[in-house]
Short mmCIF file of C-alpha atoms and ligand atoms in Angstrom, two decimals:
data_model
loop_
_atom_site.label_atom_id
_atom_site.label_comp_id
_atom_site.label_asym_id
_atom_site.label_seq_id
_atom_site.Cartn_x
_atom_site.Cartn_y
_atom_site.Cartn_z
CA UNK A 1 17.42 16.11 30.11
CA UNK A 2 14.12 17.70 29.08
CA UNK A 3 12.81 14.83 27.02
CA UNK A 4 9.75 16.78 25.83
CA UNK A 5 12.06 19.24 24.05
CA UNK A 6 13.71 16.62 21.83
CA UNK A 7 12.72 15.75 18.26
CA UNK A 8 11.28 12.40 17.23
CA UNK A 9 14.55 11.25 15.65
CA UNK A 10 16.55 12.21 18.75
CA UNK A 11 14.16 10.29 21.00
CA UNK A 12 14.24 7.32 18.63
CA UNK A 13 18.02 7.06 19.01
CA UNK A 14 17.78 7.18 22.81
CA UNK A 15 15.00 4.57 22.87
CA UNK A 16 17.02 2.33 20.60
CA UNK A 17 20.12 2.52 22.78
CA UNK A 18 17.85 1.91 25.81
CA UNK A 19 19.01 5.12 27.48
CA UNK A 20 15.40 6.16 28.04
CA UNK A 21 11.96 4.53 27.98
CA UNK A 22 8.79 5.56 26.20
CA UNK A 23 7.11 5.83 29.62
CA UNK A 24 9.68 8.48 30.59
CA UNK A 25 9.13 10.46 27.38
CA UNK A 26 5.35 10.20 27.63
CA UNK A 27 5.41 11.27 31.29
CA UNK A 28 7.63 14.25 30.42
CA UNK A 29 5.19 15.36 27.70
CA UNK A 30 2.21 14.90 30.04
CA UNK A 31 3.84 17.06 32.76
CA UNK A 32 4.56 19.68 30.15
CA UNK A 33 0.93 19.65 28.98
CA UNK A 34 -0.21 20.05 32.58
CA UNK A 35 2.04 23.05 33.15
CA UNK A 36 1.39 24.82 29.80
CA UNK A 37 -2.31 24.22 29.15
CA UNK A 38 -3.69 26.90 31.48
CA UNK A 39 -1.91 29.44 29.22
CA UNK A 40 -1.82 27.86 25.77
CA UNK A 41 -5.00 25.73 25.55
CA UNK A 42 -3.75 23.58 22.67
CA UNK A 43 -5.90 20.56 23.53
CA UNK A 44 -9.62 19.85 23.58
CA UNK A 45 -9.21 16.33 24.97
CA UNK A 46 -6.20 14.63 26.57
CA UNK A 47 -5.76 10.86 26.79
CA UNK A 48 -3.10 10.48 29.48
CA UNK A 49 -4.21 7.13 30.91
CA UNK A 50 -4.39 5.46 27.51
CA UNK A 51 -1.07 7.06 26.52
CA UNK A 52 0.77 5.79 29.61
CA UNK A 53 -0.74 2.34 29.19
CA UNK A 54 0.38 2.31 25.56
CA UNK A 55 3.89 3.49 26.53
CA UNK A 56 4.19 0.65 29.05
CA UNK A 57 3.24 -1.87 26.36
CA UNK A 58 5.81 -0.37 23.97
CA UNK A 59 8.52 -0.49 26.65
CA UNK A 60 7.79 -4.15 27.31
CA UNK A 61 8.03 -4.91 23.59
CA UNK A 62 11.33 -3.05 23.33
CA UNK A 63 12.54 -5.02 26.36
CA UNK A 64 11.69 -8.23 24.55
CA UNK A 65 13.84 -7.10 21.63
CA UNK A 66 11.11 -6.01 19.19
CA UNK A 67 12.45 -3.81 16.43
CA UNK A 68 11.54 -0.13 16.71
CA UNK A 69 9.92 1.83 13.90
CA UNK A 70 10.95 5.52 13.82
CA UNK A 71 7.69 6.46 15.58
CA UNK A 72 7.59 3.70 18.20
CA UNK A 73 6.97 5.15 21.63
CA UNK A 74 6.71 8.77 20.38
CA UNK A 75 3.96 11.00 21.91
CA UNK A 76 1.88 12.60 19.17
CA UNK A 77 -1.07 15.04 19.14
CA UNK A 78 -3.97 14.74 16.69
CA UNK A 79 -6.16 17.54 15.35
CA UNK A 80 -9.70 17.00 16.57
CA UNK A 81 -11.19 16.44 13.11
CA UNK A 82 -9.64 12.99 12.70
CA UNK A 83 -11.73 10.11 13.99
CA UNK A 84 -10.23 8.23 16.92
CA UNK A 85 -12.03 5.09 18.05
CA UNK A 86 -13.46 5.52 21.54
CA UNK A 87 -12.02 9.05 21.90
CA UNK A 88 -14.18 12.16 21.56
CA UNK A 89 -13.78 13.89 18.18
CA UNK A 90 -15.45 17.30 18.20
CA UNK A 91 -14.17 19.18 15.14
CA UNK A 92 -14.13 22.21 17.44
CA UNK A 93 -17.93 22.36 17.29
CA UNK A 94 -20.88 22.19 19.64
CA UNK A 95 -22.51 20.06 16.94
CA UNK A 96 -20.06 17.22 17.69
CA UNK A 97 -19.16 18.09 21.29
CA UNK A 98 -20.16 14.58 22.43
CA UNK A 99 -19.31 12.53 19.32
CA UNK A 100 -17.28 9.38 19.99
CA UNK A 101 -16.33 7.67 16.71
CA UNK A 102 -16.65 3.88 16.50
CA UNK A 103 -13.61 3.64 14.19
CA UNK A 104 -10.14 5.07 13.56
CA UNK A 105 -9.21 7.28 10.62
CA UNK A 106 -6.70 5.70 8.21
CA UNK A 107 -3.86 7.86 9.55
CA UNK A 108 -4.67 6.84 13.13
CA UNK A 109 -4.57 3.15 12.17
CA UNK A 110 -1.16 3.76 10.59
CA UNK A 111 0.14 5.61 13.68
CA UNK A 112 -1.02 2.82 15.97
CA UNK A 113 0.65 0.20 13.77
CA UNK A 114 3.85 2.27 13.95
CA UNK A 115 3.67 2.28 17.78
CA UNK A 116 3.09 6.05 18.20
CA UNK A 117 1.46 7.23 21.46
CA UNK A 118 -1.59 9.52 21.12
CA UNK A 119 -1.58 12.04 23.97
CA UNK A 120 -4.66 14.02 22.95
CA UNK A 121 -6.86 15.81 20.43
CA UNK A 122 -5.98 19.38 19.58
CA UNK A 123 -8.05 22.53 19.33
CA UNK A 124 -9.07 23.90 15.93
CA UNK A 125 -11.35 26.41 14.25
CA UNK A 126 -14.87 24.98 14.06
CA UNK A 127 -15.06 22.48 11.17
CA UNK A 128 -11.64 23.77 10.06
CA UNK A 129 -13.05 27.15 8.98
CA UNK A 130 -10.89 30.08 10.02
CA UNK A 131 -7.28 31.22 10.24
CA UNK A 132 -6.71 31.78 13.95
CA UNK A 133 -8.25 28.95 16.05
CA UNK A 134 -10.60 31.56 17.50
CA UNK A 135 -13.81 30.06 16.07
CA UNK A 136 -13.51 26.91 18.22
CA UNK A 137 -16.54 26.19 20.41
CA UNK A 138 -14.02 25.38 23.16
CA UNK A 139 -12.37 28.83 23.16
CA UNK A 140 -9.18 30.06 21.48
CA UNK A 141 -5.67 28.60 21.55
CA UNK A 142 -2.83 31.05 22.22
CA UNK A 143 0.49 31.34 20.45
CA UNK A 144 3.22 29.92 22.73
CA UNK A 145 5.71 32.46 21.30
CA UNK A 146 3.57 35.28 22.69
CA UNK A 147 0.30 34.56 24.48
CA UNK A 148 -1.36 37.76 23.26
CA UNK A 149 -1.22 36.49 19.69
CA UNK A 150 -3.15 33.83 17.75
CA UNK A 151 -1.34 30.60 16.82
CA UNK A 152 -2.86 30.70 13.32
CA UNK A 153 -5.45 28.23 12.15
CA UNK A 154 -7.15 26.04 11.69
CA UNK A 155 -4.63 23.51 13.05
CA UNK A 156 -3.61 26.09 15.69
CA UNK A 157 -3.87 23.56 18.52
CA UNK A 158 -1.49 21.13 16.80
CA UNK A 159 1.05 23.85 15.91
CA UNK A 160 0.90 25.36 19.41
CA UNK A 161 1.26 21.91 21.02
CA UNK A 162 4.46 21.21 19.06
CA UNK A 163 5.87 24.72 19.60
CA UNK A 164 5.14 24.58 23.36
CA UNK A 165 6.67 21.07 23.64
CA UNK A 166 3.28 19.68 24.61
CA UNK A 167 3.77 17.00 21.95
CA UNK A 168 6.81 15.71 20.08
CA UNK A 169 4.92 15.91 16.78
CA UNK A 170 1.35 16.39 15.55
CA UNK A 171 -1.06 15.87 12.69
CA UNK A 172 -2.97 18.76 11.17
CA UNK A 173 -5.22 19.14 8.14
CA UNK A 174 -4.98 21.72 5.39
CA UNK A 175 -7.84 22.90 3.15
CA UNK A 176 -6.45 26.31 2.29
CA UNK A 177 -3.41 26.74 4.53
CA UNK A 178 -4.41 25.27 7.88
CA UNK A 179 -1.18 23.34 8.39
CA UNK A 180 1.27 25.81 6.85
CA UNK A 181 -0.06 29.08 8.27
CA UNK A 182 -0.17 27.97 11.94
CA UNK A 183 3.23 26.28 11.48
CA UNK A 184 4.62 29.62 10.26
CA UNK A 185 2.93 31.59 13.10
CA UNK A 186 4.32 29.23 15.76
CA UNK A 187 7.81 28.68 14.28
CA UNK A 188 7.49 24.96 13.48
CA UNK A 189 7.51 22.84 10.29
CA UNK A 190 4.21 21.99 8.54
CA UNK A 191 3.66 20.04 5.31
CA UNK A 192 0.53 19.93 3.17
CA UNK A 193 0.90 16.82 0.99
CA UNK A 194 -0.26 16.41 -2.62
CA UNK A 195 -4.01 15.86 -2.87
CA UNK A 196 -4.45 12.06 -2.86
CA UNK A 197 -1.14 11.29 -1.12
CA UNK A 198 -2.66 10.73 2.35
CA UNK A 199 -6.01 9.00 2.83
CA UNK A 200 -8.90 11.18 4.01
CA UNK A 201 -10.78 8.17 5.40
CA UNK A 202 -11.96 9.23 8.85
CA UNK A 203 -11.10 12.92 8.38
CA UNK A 204 -14.26 14.95 9.02
CA UNK A 205 -14.88 16.72 5.71
CA UNK A 206 -14.64 20.46 5.25
CA UNK A 207 -14.14 20.79 1.47
CA UNK A 208 -13.48 17.33 0.06
CA UNK A 209 -11.56 18.32 -3.08
CA UNK A 210 -9.14 20.43 -0.99
CA UNK A 211 -8.61 18.66 2.39
CA UNK A 212 -5.34 16.86 3.13
CA UNK A 213 -3.82 15.59 6.38
CA UNK A 214 -0.15 16.33 7.03
CA UNK A 215 2.63 16.54 9.64
CA UNK A 216 3.44 19.41 12.01
CA UNK A 217 6.87 18.86 13.57
CA UNK A 218 9.91 20.49 15.16
CA UNK A 219 12.16 19.91 12.15
CA UNK A 220 12.21 18.72 8.55
CA UNK A 221 13.58 15.25 9.41
CA UNK A 222 10.62 14.57 11.71
CA UNK A 223 8.20 15.72 8.99
CA UNK A 224 9.79 13.23 6.58
CA UNK A 225 9.51 10.42 9.16
CA UNK A 226 5.85 11.14 9.87
CA UNK A 227 4.98 11.50 6.18
CA UNK A 228 6.44 8.06 5.46
CA UNK A 229 4.05 6.55 8.03
CA UNK A 230 0.82 8.28 6.90
CA UNK A 231 1.33 8.26 3.10
CA UNK A 232 0.09 5.67 0.66
CA UNK A 233 -2.87 4.16 -1.11
CA UNK A 234 -6.07 3.42 0.78
CA UNK A 235 -8.94 1.69 -1.05
CA UNK A 236 -11.37 3.25 1.48
CA UNK A 237 -10.69 6.73 0.02
CA UNK A 238 -11.63 6.92 -3.66
CA UNK A 239 -9.37 9.97 -4.15
CA UNK A 240 -6.31 8.25 -2.69
CA UNK A 241 -3.71 7.65 -5.41
CA UNK A 242 -1.73 4.46 -5.99
CA UNK A 243 1.84 5.70 -6.32
CA UNK A 244 4.89 4.41 -4.49
CA UNK A 245 5.97 6.22 -1.34
CA UNK A 246 9.67 7.07 -1.64
CA UNK A 247 12.17 6.82 1.18
CA UNK A 248 11.96 10.52 2.08
CA UNK A 249 14.91 10.33 4.48
CA UNK A 250 17.31 9.51 1.66
CA UNK A 251 16.61 12.97 0.18
CA UNK A 252 17.85 14.81 3.26
CA UNK A 253 21.35 15.39 1.91
CA UNK A 254 21.77 19.14 2.29
CA UNK A 255 22.69 19.44 -1.37
CA UNK A 256 20.99 22.13 -3.49
CA UNK A 257 23.23 22.16 -6.56
CA UNK A 258 21.46 22.53 -9.88
CA UNK A 259 17.98 22.96 -8.41
CA UNK A 260 15.91 25.54 -10.30
CA UNK A 261 13.58 27.70 -8.28
CA UNK A 262 10.93 30.18 -9.41
CA UNK A 263 10.00 33.17 -7.25
CA UNK A 264 6.49 34.38 -8.20
CA UNK A 265 6.27 38.19 -8.15
CA UNK A 266 2.58 38.15 -7.17
CA UNK A 267 3.46 36.70 -3.75
CA UNK A 268 5.53 39.74 -2.84
CA UNK A 269 3.13 42.39 -4.10
CA UNK A 270 1.10 45.03 -2.27
CA UNK A 271 -0.17 44.15 1.20
CA UNK A 272 2.80 42.11 2.39
CA UNK A 273 4.33 43.09 5.73
CA UNK A 274 7.81 44.58 5.20
CA UNK A 275 9.40 42.29 7.83
CA UNK A 276 7.97 39.21 6.15
CA UNK A 277 9.14 40.38 2.74
CA UNK A 278 12.71 41.15 3.79
CA UNK A 279 13.10 37.96 5.86
CA UNK A 280 11.86 35.73 3.02
CA UNK A 281 14.02 37.55 0.46
CA UNK A 282 17.07 37.09 2.72
CA UNK A 283 16.36 33.35 2.90
CA UNK A 284 16.10 33.26 -0.91
CA UNK A 285 19.45 34.99 -1.09
CA UNK A 286 20.97 32.30 1.08
CA UNK A 287 19.37 29.60 -1.10
CA UNK A 288 21.11 31.10 -4.14
CA UNK A 289 24.42 31.12 -2.26
CA UNK A 290 24.16 27.42 -1.49
CA UNK A 291 23.80 26.44 -5.11
CA UNK A 292 20.22 26.79 -6.33
CA UNK A 293 19.28 28.96 -9.30
CA UNK A 294 16.48 31.39 -8.44
CA UNK A 295 14.52 33.40 -11.01
CA UNK A 296 11.56 35.74 -10.80
CA UNK A 297 8.41 34.56 -12.55
CA UNK A 298 4.79 35.63 -12.91
CA UNK A 299 1.66 33.65 -11.93
CA UNK A 300 -0.97 35.88 -13.54
CA UNK A 301 -4.11 34.31 -12.03
CA UNK A 302 -3.00 34.58 -8.40
CA UNK A 303 -5.15 37.68 -7.82
CA UNK A 304 -8.35 35.62 -8.28
CA UNK A 305 -7.35 32.92 -5.80
CA UNK A 306 -9.16 34.19 -2.70
CA UNK A 307 -12.65 34.68 -4.25
CA UNK A 308 -12.28 31.46 -6.24
CA UNK A 309 -11.24 29.50 -3.15
CA UNK A 310 -13.98 30.83 -0.89
CA UNK A 311 -16.76 30.15 -3.43
CA UNK A 312 -15.64 26.56 -4.01
CA UNK A 313 -14.84 25.74 -0.39
CA UNK A 314 -18.13 27.17 0.88
CA UNK A 315 -20.04 25.25 -1.81
CA UNK A 316 -18.43 21.95 -0.85
CA UNK A 317 -18.85 22.68 2.86
CA UNK A 318 -22.55 23.51 2.47
CA UNK A 319 -23.06 20.07 0.98
CA UNK A 320 -20.77 18.20 3.43
CA UNK A 321 -22.35 19.81 6.48
CA UNK A 322 -25.90 18.92 5.43
CA UNK A 323 -25.42 15.62 7.30
CA UNK A 324 -25.57 17.35 10.70
CA UNK A 325 -29.28 17.05 11.25
CA UNK A 326 -29.28 16.05 14.92
CA UNK A 327 -30.51 12.58 14.06
CA UNK A 328 -27.46 10.47 13.34
CA UNK A 329 -24.89 11.77 15.81
CA UNK A 330 -23.73 14.69 17.89
CA UNK A 331 -25.79 17.52 19.37
CA UNK A 332 -29.48 16.81 19.90
CA UNK A 333 -32.41 18.77 21.29
CA UNK A 334 -35.42 16.89 22.59
CA UNK A 335 -37.60 19.91 23.36
CA UNK A 336 -38.76 20.35 19.75
CA UNK A 337 -42.23 19.53 18.38
CA UNK A 338 -41.59 18.38 14.82
CA UNK A 339 -38.88 17.51 12.30
CA UNK A 340 -38.53 20.92 10.63
CA UNK A 341 -38.29 22.63 14.00
CA UNK A 342 -35.69 20.06 15.04
CA UNK A 343 -33.43 20.64 12.00
CA UNK A 344 -33.75 24.36 12.38
CA UNK A 345 -33.07 24.50 16.11
CA UNK A 346 -30.19 22.03 16.06
CA UNK A 347 -28.42 23.70 13.15
CA UNK A 348 -29.01 27.16 14.64
CA UNK A 349 -27.62 26.22 18.06
CA UNK A 350 -25.05 23.63 17.02
CA UNK A 351 -23.05 25.70 14.50
CA UNK A 352 -21.10 28.89 15.16
CA UNK A 353 -21.43 31.99 13.00
CA UNK A 354 -18.49 31.36 10.62
CA UNK A 355 -19.83 27.90 9.79
CA UNK A 356 -23.33 29.30 9.19
CA UNK A 357 -21.92 32.07 7.02
CA UNK A 358 -20.23 29.50 4.79
CA UNK A 359 -23.27 27.21 4.58
CA UNK A 360 -25.34 30.19 3.39
CA UNK A 361 -22.68 31.40 0.96
CA UNK A 362 -22.19 27.91 -0.47
CA UNK A 363 -25.89 27.16 -0.79
CA UNK A 364 -26.34 30.47 -2.61
CA UNK A 365 -23.43 29.83 -4.99
CA UNK A 366 -24.81 26.39 -5.85
CA UNK A 367 -28.44 27.42 -6.28
CA UNK A 368 -30.01 27.37 -9.73
CA UNK A 369 -29.72 30.77 -11.35
CA UNK A 370 -26.48 31.56 -9.51
CA UNK A 371 -24.55 28.35 -10.18
CA UNK A 372 -23.25 29.53 -13.57
CA UNK A 373 -22.32 32.96 -12.29
CA UNK A 374 -20.42 31.79 -9.21
CA UNK A 375 -19.65 28.09 -8.84
CA UNK A 376 -18.96 27.40 -12.50
CA UNK A 377 -16.86 30.54 -12.93
CA UNK A 378 -14.83 29.62 -9.86
CA UNK A 379 -14.24 26.10 -11.22
CA UNK A 380 -12.94 27.60 -14.47
CA UNK A 381 -10.66 29.90 -12.52
CA UNK A 382 -9.38 26.90 -10.53
CA UNK A 383 -8.23 25.37 -13.82
CA UNK A 384 -6.45 28.58 -14.85
CA UNK A 385 -4.67 28.80 -11.50
CA UNK A 386 -3.55 25.18 -11.85
CA UNK A 387 -2.28 25.95 -15.36
CA UNK A 388 -0.11 28.77 -13.95
CA UNK A 389 1.60 26.14 -11.81
CA UNK A 390 1.82 23.54 -14.61
CA UNK A 391 3.60 26.10 -16.73
CA UNK A 392 5.99 27.12 -13.95
CA UNK A 393 6.89 23.49 -13.27
CA UNK A 394 7.88 22.95 -16.91
CA UNK A 395 10.91 25.05 -16.07
CA UNK A 396 11.39 24.93 -12.28
CA UNK A 397 11.78 22.18 -9.67
CA UNK A 398 10.18 24.30 -6.96
CA UNK A 399 8.61 27.67 -6.20
CA UNK A 400 9.38 29.67 -3.08
CA UNK A 401 7.05 32.23 -1.47
CA UNK A 402 6.11 33.56 1.96
CA UNK A 403 3.45 31.51 3.83
CA UNK A 404 1.41 34.42 5.12
CA UNK A 405 1.47 38.15 4.26
CA UNK A 406 1.95 38.95 7.96
CA UNK A 407 3.25 37.27 11.15
CA UNK A 408 0.81 36.19 13.90
CA UNK A 409 -1.79 38.87 14.74
CA UNK A 410 -3.30 39.74 18.10
CA UNK A 411 -6.17 37.70 19.53
CA UNK A 412 -9.44 39.44 18.60
CA UNK A 413 -7.81 41.66 15.96
CA UNK A 414 -9.62 40.15 12.95
CA UNK A 415 -12.59 38.32 14.47
CA UNK A 416 -15.11 40.96 13.43
CA UNK A 417 -13.89 41.25 9.87
CA UNK A 418 -14.20 37.96 7.95
CA UNK A 419 -12.65 39.43 4.78
CA UNK A 420 -9.48 40.44 6.64
CA UNK A 421 -9.35 36.93 8.09
CA UNK A 422 -9.72 35.41 4.60
CA UNK A 423 -6.76 37.46 3.35
CA UNK A 424 -4.49 35.57 5.78
CA UNK A 425 -4.63 32.68 3.29
CA UNK A 426 -3.71 34.62 0.18
CA UNK A 427 -0.41 32.74 -0.34
CA UNK A 428 -1.61 29.28 0.67
CA UNK A 429 -5.02 28.67 -0.97
CA UNK A 430 -3.56 28.54 -4.51
CA UNK A 431 -1.67 25.38 -3.57
CA UNK A 432 -4.88 23.60 -2.49
CA UNK A 433 -6.71 24.85 -5.58
CA UNK A 434 -3.99 23.14 -7.67
CA UNK A 435 -3.70 20.05 -5.42
CA UNK A 436 0.06 20.54 -4.91
CA UNK A 437 2.38 19.72 -2.01
CA UNK A 438 3.94 22.60 -0.02
CA UNK A 439 5.84 23.01 3.22
CA UNK A 440 6.27 25.85 5.68
CA UNK A 441 9.63 26.06 7.46
CA UNK A 442 10.75 28.77 9.87
CA UNK A 443 13.09 31.32 8.26
CA UNK A 444 13.37 34.14 10.79
CA UNK A 445 11.54 36.50 13.12
CA UNK A 446 9.67 39.78 12.90
CA UNK A 447 10.89 42.87 14.80
CA UNK A 448 8.72 41.94 17.76
CA UNK A 449 10.01 38.39 17.88
CA UNK A 450 7.24 36.48 16.07
CA UNK A 451 8.22 33.62 13.74
CA UNK A 452 8.10 33.98 9.93
CA UNK A 453 7.68 31.03 7.57
CA UNK A 454 9.02 30.19 4.12
CA UNK A 455 6.86 28.20 1.71
CA UNK A 456 8.37 25.65 -0.71
CA UNK A 457 5.96 24.33 -3.38
CA UNK A 458 6.70 21.38 -5.69
CA UNK A 459 5.07 19.26 -8.41
CA UNK A 460 2.37 16.72 -7.51
CA UNK A 461 3.80 13.72 -5.64
CA UNK A 462 7.23 15.35 -5.45
CA UNK A 463 7.30 15.64 -1.65
CA UNK A 464 10.84 14.25 -1.80
CA UNK A 465 12.03 17.41 -3.61
CA UNK A 466 10.32 19.52 -0.93
CA UNK A 467 12.17 17.60 1.78
CA UNK A 468 15.47 17.90 -0.09
CA UNK A 469 15.20 21.67 -0.38
CA UNK A 470 13.67 22.23 3.05
CA UNK A 471 16.37 20.20 4.77
CA UNK A 472 19.17 22.11 3.00
CA UNK A 473 17.58 25.46 3.85
CA UNK A 474 16.99 24.46 7.48
CA UNK A 475 20.61 23.36 7.83
CA UNK A 476 22.10 26.49 6.31
CA UNK A 477 19.74 28.86 8.10
CA UNK A 478 20.77 27.24 11.38
CA UNK A 479 24.39 27.76 10.43
CA UNK A 480 23.79 31.36 9.42
CA UNK A 481 22.24 32.03 12.85
CA UNK A 482 25.24 30.58 14.74
N1 LIG B 501 -8.46 29.64 6.47
C1 LIG B 501 -8.94 28.79 5.42
C2 LIG B 501 -10.43 28.64 5.54
O1 LIG B 501 -10.98 29.14 6.45
C3 LIG B 501 -8.24 27.50 5.48
C4 LIG B 501 -8.89 26.48 6.30
C5 LIG B 501 -8.20 25.19 6.28
O2 LIG B 501 -7.16 25.02 5.64
N2 LIG B 501 -8.81 24.22 6.93
O3 LIG B 501 -11.06 28.02 4.72
#
């Protein structure tokens, strides 16, 4: 049996019946990482010794009859922007290439309590800025489905690790699509939770009013299991919301009867790849056949989403990244003569060009004289985009769209054209602007065999409806393939 190829829930059953041990699963994942990494490069740091030690402890506990949580003994990969106590956390940047956090992020504390085994920290675009995992200081990750293509970004390392069976499951973060787009490019499941659903304590900030941590998994059931562990109120994050966390698993019934779904026209307009369009429309057809009611709708402010998103995200990033001054942590240069020279040299050498571009753009948009023309206008547009969704959800339980206008692109294809790169997020940034939950699930392949994702968007804190629909679609798509 290739243990590394199983899902979390399959492994859980085998651990429970004592047919396998966590040490066996962890060793299988480690061997897989060793064989795949020269090609894929999904990880920045691996933690094999700690993982095996942890697995041995878990096995002993199981032997003593301790009850297993669904994640006990499961090897998991963590995007390298979540703080892990004693383990290097680089955010894909030279600026933090040697940063070892003294504490665990909230989600890491939760995973440890649940008995999960951390096997390593995954590669990402620097400070989570990008759409292809090519802006990492540590070099690009490759798409395991075809090594000439990008895995998407910025959680490209996490998505590639799960797709290449170098982890059973992973955590990513999503500011404008960074969980969903790489999940769709690599053919795995990725969920961006409602803003406030998962604590951001210990997540290195990109754009604080957008960022959310979420699961990247092999199937919908595993995403529901992982969400249950990481969701919930955390007093250490002032934007975390105190609402009950439902039993997501109980929504995985396969039933779609009576569910009303809106299909926004703007997400199928000019610029979409014909393969993506036809594959997503076919999936929608199937969804209608299994009992949901689908109707076309209009979301009139969608066309302003990209400029609005990039003004606001760059503004927040320019403020968040001001803390990297070479004094408190991370990259340092001792050859400088005075403080101004030190700031200038460290920020010039420590950040890559995409990060610098955004700091400049954001500083400009926030500066007096331009604030009203850019930042304020973008904030107003954010409200209008959110109102489009509010209106749609008066009538519909969910909206369905493609995740990305195109499947994975070739490595290097868009690196010299930032605007082309920004367009990769055209169908995902609206969801972050409105703070909504959305999932990407695989729904087919392009002509050259690259995965295509389907996006399901629901009301705030209605992740359970997402899981209900996603599970039904996954089940019936599987059947349709057989
Ligand atoms: N590609 C988007 C950006 O560069 C999304 C990033 C993200 O979700 N972290 O901002």
